[in-house]
Amino acid sequence: MRSQRQVVDYSLQKRAVLREVHSGRVGTHEVCDASPYLKNAARFHGEPTETLCPVCRRENLTHVHYIYGDELKQSAGQARTRAELSVLAMTLREFQVYVVEVCRGCDWNHLVEQFLLGRDGLSADDSVGAAEPVAGAAVAVSTGTSVRRRREARR
Ligand SMILES: [Zn+2]
């Protein structure tokens, strides 16, 4: 999505957990603990992937997108499909998305990434009105810097 920004990737943490599991230091029951809510979200709002589950290697992973933010009001904390995220990204200024991978076979689950979506992230070409105050602020900052530099030079 075009307005996606401030992406935080959790693949390092995930690899660390999987290393512990594969070495036997952590039992699969400790990491394969998807709640009934998460499993329902995967079933009704999840996006199928082509990636095989790293724990049971029998089922493909499902990605669930959870949304958070003040503008969402009662929808905050709910799961949404990618199509629904696209619509929200065009109507709301900013909201947080958490992507969780779930195996519907063995209940493995882990945070994949988080990022921001919303109109605030669109460039000037996409949304001229929304980008104007940002451009104005940048001009003010650079003017202030040049004034200060001139004063320092005079000293
Ligand atoms: Zn699995």
mmCIF file of C-alpha atoms and ligand atoms in Angstrom:
data_model
loop_
_atom_site.group_PDB
_atom_site.id
_atom_site.type_symbol
_atom_site.label_atom_id
_atom_site.label_comp_id
_atom_site.label_asym_id
_atom_site.label_seq_id
_atom_site.Cartn_x
_atom_site.Cartn_y
_atom_site.Cartn_z
ATOM 1 C CA MET A 1 0.000 0.000 0.000
ATOM 2 C CA ARG A 2 1.318 3.416 -0.962
ATOM 3 C CA SER A 3 0.856 5.103 2.395
ATOM 4 C CA GLN A 4 2.666 2.325 4.323
ATOM 5 C CA ARG A 5 5.397 3.797 6.569
ATOM 6 C CA GLN A 6 7.422 3.344 9.772
ATOM 7 C CA VAL A 7 7.672 -0.382 9.154
ATOM 8 C CA VAL A 8 9.040 -2.457 12.047
ATOM 9 C CA ASP A 9 10.158 -5.927 11.015
ATOM 10 C CA TYR A 10 10.065 -8.779 13.550
ATOM 11 C CA SER A 11 11.751 -11.500 11.486
ATOM 12 C CA LEU A 12 14.870 -11.450 13.712
ATOM 13 C CA GLN A 13 12.803 -12.113 16.837
ATOM 14 C CA LYS A 14 10.894 -14.814 14.990
ATOM 15 C CA ARG A 15 14.089 -16.546 13.859
ATOM 16 C CA ALA A 16 15.359 -16.457 17.456
ATOM 17 C CA VAL A 17 12.174 -18.130 18.732
ATOM 18 C CA LEU A 18 12.297 -20.767 15.987
ATOM 19 C CA ARG A 19 15.957 -21.514 16.790
ATOM 20 C CA GLU A 20 14.924 -22.228 20.383
ATOM 21 C CA VAL A 21 12.090 -24.468 19.199
ATOM 22 C CA HIS A 22 14.192 -26.416 16.698
ATOM 23 C CA SER A 23 16.961 -26.942 19.239
ATOM 24 C CA GLY A 24 14.424 -28.299 21.743
ATOM 25 C CA ARG A 25 15.034 -25.575 24.351
ATOM 26 C CA VAL A 26 11.449 -24.349 23.917
ATOM 27 C CA GLY A 27 8.522 -26.719 23.509
ATOM 28 C CA THR A 28 6.164 -26.293 20.570
ATOM 29 C CA HIS A 29 3.240 -26.047 23.009
ATOM 30 C CA GLU A 30 4.786 -22.787 24.270
ATOM 31 C CA VAL A 31 4.794 -21.120 20.862
ATOM 32 C CA CYS A 32 1.861 -22.897 19.187
ATOM 33 C CA ASP A 33 -0.694 -21.177 21.372
ATOM 34 C CA ALA A 34 -2.957 -19.218 18.982
ATOM 35 C CA SER A 35 -6.062 -18.105 20.895
ATOM 36 C CA PRO A 36 -9.557 -18.957 19.627
ATOM 37 C CA TYR A 37 -9.907 -15.255 18.702
ATOM 38 C CA LEU A 38 -6.757 -15.289 16.619
ATOM 39 C CA LYS A 39 -7.819 -18.507 14.897
ATOM 40 C CA ASN A 40 -11.226 -17.046 14.115
ATOM 41 C CA ALA A 41 -9.596 -13.882 12.764
ATOM 42 C CA ALA A 42 -7.337 -16.024 10.575
ATOM 43 C CA ARG A 43 -10.341 -17.914 9.291
ATOM 44 C CA PHE A 44 -12.564 -14.926 8.492
ATOM 45 C CA HIS A 45 -10.164 -12.030 7.850
ATOM 46 C CA GLY A 46 -6.835 -13.722 7.163
ATOM 47 C CA GLU A 47 -4.801 -13.618 3.986
ATOM 48 C CA PRO A 48 -3.436 -16.981 2.825
ATOM 49 C CA THR A 49 0.304 -17.025 2.061
ATOM 50 C CA GLU A 50 2.553 -19.389 0.089
ATOM 51 C CA THR A 51 4.828 -19.812 3.115
ATOM 52 C CA LEU A 52 4.885 -23.182 4.835
ATOM 53 C CA CYS A 53 4.535 -23.174 8.635
ATOM 54 C CA PRO A 54 8.089 -23.204 10.124
ATOM 55 C CA VAL A 55 6.988 -25.479 12.999
ATOM 56 C CA CYS A 56 4.744 -28.255 11.625
ATOM 57 C CA ARG A 57 5.669 -27.768 7.922
ATOM 58 C CA ARG A 58 2.248 -29.099 6.934
ATOM 59 C CA GLU A 59 0.062 -26.001 6.459
ATOM 60 C CA ASN A 60 0.644 -22.654 4.785
ATOM 61 C CA LEU A 61 0.695 -19.629 7.085
ATOM 62 C CA THR A 62 -2.169 -17.147 7.231
ATOM 63 C CA HIS A 63 -1.498 -13.440 7.829
ATOM 64 C CA VAL A 64 -3.898 -11.534 10.101
ATOM 65 C CA HIS A 65 -3.861 -7.711 10.064
ATOM 66 C CA TYR A 66 -4.915 -6.040 13.323
ATOM 67 C CA ILE A 67 -5.672 -2.313 13.327
ATOM 68 C CA TYR A 68 -5.175 0.207 16.137
ATOM 69 C CA GLY A 69 -5.639 3.976 16.395
ATOM 70 C CA ASP A 70 -7.859 6.689 17.900
ATOM 71 C CA GLU A 71 -9.656 7.314 14.600
ATOM 72 C CA LEU A 72 -10.866 3.711 14.472
ATOM 73 C CA LYS A 73 -12.938 4.109 17.638
ATOM 74 C CA GLN A 74 -14.780 0.811 18.344
ATOM 75 C CA SER A 75 -13.024 -0.938 15.444
ATOM 76 C CA ALA A 76 -9.627 -0.618 17.170
ATOM 77 C CA GLY A 77 -8.080 -3.986 17.874
ATOM 78 C CA GLN A 78 -10.086 -5.779 15.185
ATOM 79 C CA ALA A 79 -8.766 -7.790 12.247
ATOM 80 C CA ARG A 80 -9.190 -6.528 8.686
ATOM 81 C CA THR A 81 -8.535 -7.958 5.227
ATOM 82 C CA ARG A 82 -6.021 -6.246 2.935
ATOM 83 C CA ALA A 83 -8.887 -4.907 0.789
ATOM 84 C CA GLU A 84 -10.471 -3.307 3.866
ATOM 85 C CA LEU A 85 -7.083 -1.848 4.872
ATOM 86 C CA SER A 86 -6.804 -0.150 1.464
ATOM 87 C CA VAL A 87 -10.177 1.547 1.948
ATOM 88 C CA LEU A 88 -9.286 2.647 5.512
ATOM 89 C CA ALA A 89 -5.907 3.954 4.299
ATOM 90 C CA MET A 90 -7.719 6.338 1.942
ATOM 91 C CA THR A 91 -10.248 7.590 4.495
ATOM 92 C CA LEU A 92 -8.308 7.831 7.786
ATOM 93 C CA ARG A 93 -5.303 10.055 8.484
ATOM 94 C CA GLU A 94 -3.263 7.494 10.409
ATOM 95 C CA PHE A 95 -3.624 4.086 12.028
ATOM 96 C CA GLN A 96 -1.323 1.284 13.159
ATOM 97 C CA VAL A 97 -1.347 -2.170 11.571
ATOM 98 C CA TYR A 98 0.083 -5.302 13.232
ATOM 99 C CA VAL A 99 0.583 -8.339 11.020
ATOM 100 C CA VAL A 100 0.521 -11.711 12.764
ATOM 101 C CA GLU A 101 1.292 -15.025 11.060
ATOM 102 C CA VAL A 102 -0.809 -17.980 12.159
ATOM 103 C CA CYS A 103 -0.712 -21.673 11.300
ATOM 104 C CA ARG A 104 -4.221 -23.047 11.289
ATOM 105 C CA GLY A 105 -2.798 -26.544 11.624
ATOM 106 C CA CYS A 106 -0.566 -26.397 14.726
ATOM 107 C CA ASP A 107 -1.514 -22.935 16.140
ATOM 108 C CA TRP A 108 1.986 -21.447 15.697
ATOM 109 C CA ASN A 109 1.718 -17.646 15.744
ATOM 110 C CA HIS A 110 4.151 -14.737 15.744
ATOM 111 C CA LEU A 111 4.203 -11.010 15.034
ATOM 112 C CA VAL A 112 5.564 -10.412 11.517
ATOM 113 C CA GLU A 113 5.663 -6.625 11.260
ATOM 114 C CA GLN A 114 3.928 -3.413 12.205
ATOM 115 C CA PHE A 115 3.470 -0.232 10.180
ATOM 116 C CA LEU A 116 1.402 2.912 9.821
ATOM 117 C CA LEU A 117 -1.206 3.469 7.135
ATOM 118 C CA GLY A 118 -3.377 6.453 6.280
ATOM 119 C CA ARG A 119 -3.700 9.605 4.199
ATOM 120 C CA ASP A 120 -1.013 11.428 6.216
ATOM 121 C CA GLY A 121 1.604 9.286 4.476
ATOM 122 C CA LEU A 122 0.623 10.130 0.908
ATOM 123 C CA SER A 123 2.928 12.366 -1.140
ATOM 124 C CA ALA A 124 1.967 15.810 -2.467
ATOM 125 C CA ASP A 125 0.963 14.306 -5.823
ATOM 126 C CA ASP A 126 -1.632 12.085 -4.168
ATOM 127 C CA SER A 127 -3.108 14.600 -1.765
ATOM 128 C CA VAL A 128 -2.073 18.227 -2.282
ATOM 129 C CA GLY A 129 -4.142 19.645 0.584
ATOM 130 C CA ALA A 130 -2.812 17.290 3.229
ATOM 131 C CA ALA A 131 0.841 17.786 2.256
ATOM 132 C CA GLU A 132 0.797 21.615 2.326
ATOM 133 C CA PRO A 133 1.305 22.234 6.060
ATOM 134 C CA VAL A 134 4.284 19.850 6.085
ATOM 135 C CA ALA A 135 5.957 21.690 3.177
ATOM 136 C CA GLY A 136 5.315 25.032 4.936
ATOM 137 C CA ALA A 137 6.879 23.808 8.152
ATOM 138 C CA ALA A 138 9.987 22.627 6.285
ATOM 139 C CA VAL A 139 10.424 26.092 4.738
ATOM 140 C CA ALA A 140 10.105 27.780 8.152
ATOM 141 C CA VAL A 141 12.726 25.476 9.653
ATOM 142 C CA SER A 142 15.262 26.061 6.880
ATOM 143 C CA THR A 143 14.716 29.852 7.049
ATOM 144 C CA GLY A 144 15.338 29.810 10.796
ATOM 145 C CA THR A 145 18.576 27.906 10.300
ATOM 146 C CA SER A 146 19.907 30.302 7.680
ATOM 147 C CA VAL A 147 19.084 33.329 9.871
ATOM 148 C CA ARG A 148 20.942 31.790 12.786
ATOM 149 C CA ARG A 149 23.938 31.019 10.576
ATOM 150 C CA ARG A 150 24.079 34.608 9.347
ATOM 151 C CA ARG A 151 24.002 35.910 12.926
ATOM 152 C CA GLU A 152 26.809 33.556 13.947
ATOM 153 C CA ALA A 153 28.871 34.672 10.976
ATOM 154 C CA ARG A 154 28.542 38.313 12.030
ATOM 155 C CA ARG A 155 29.952 37.639 15.509
HETATM 156 ZN ZN ZN B 1 2.013 -25.280 11.804
#
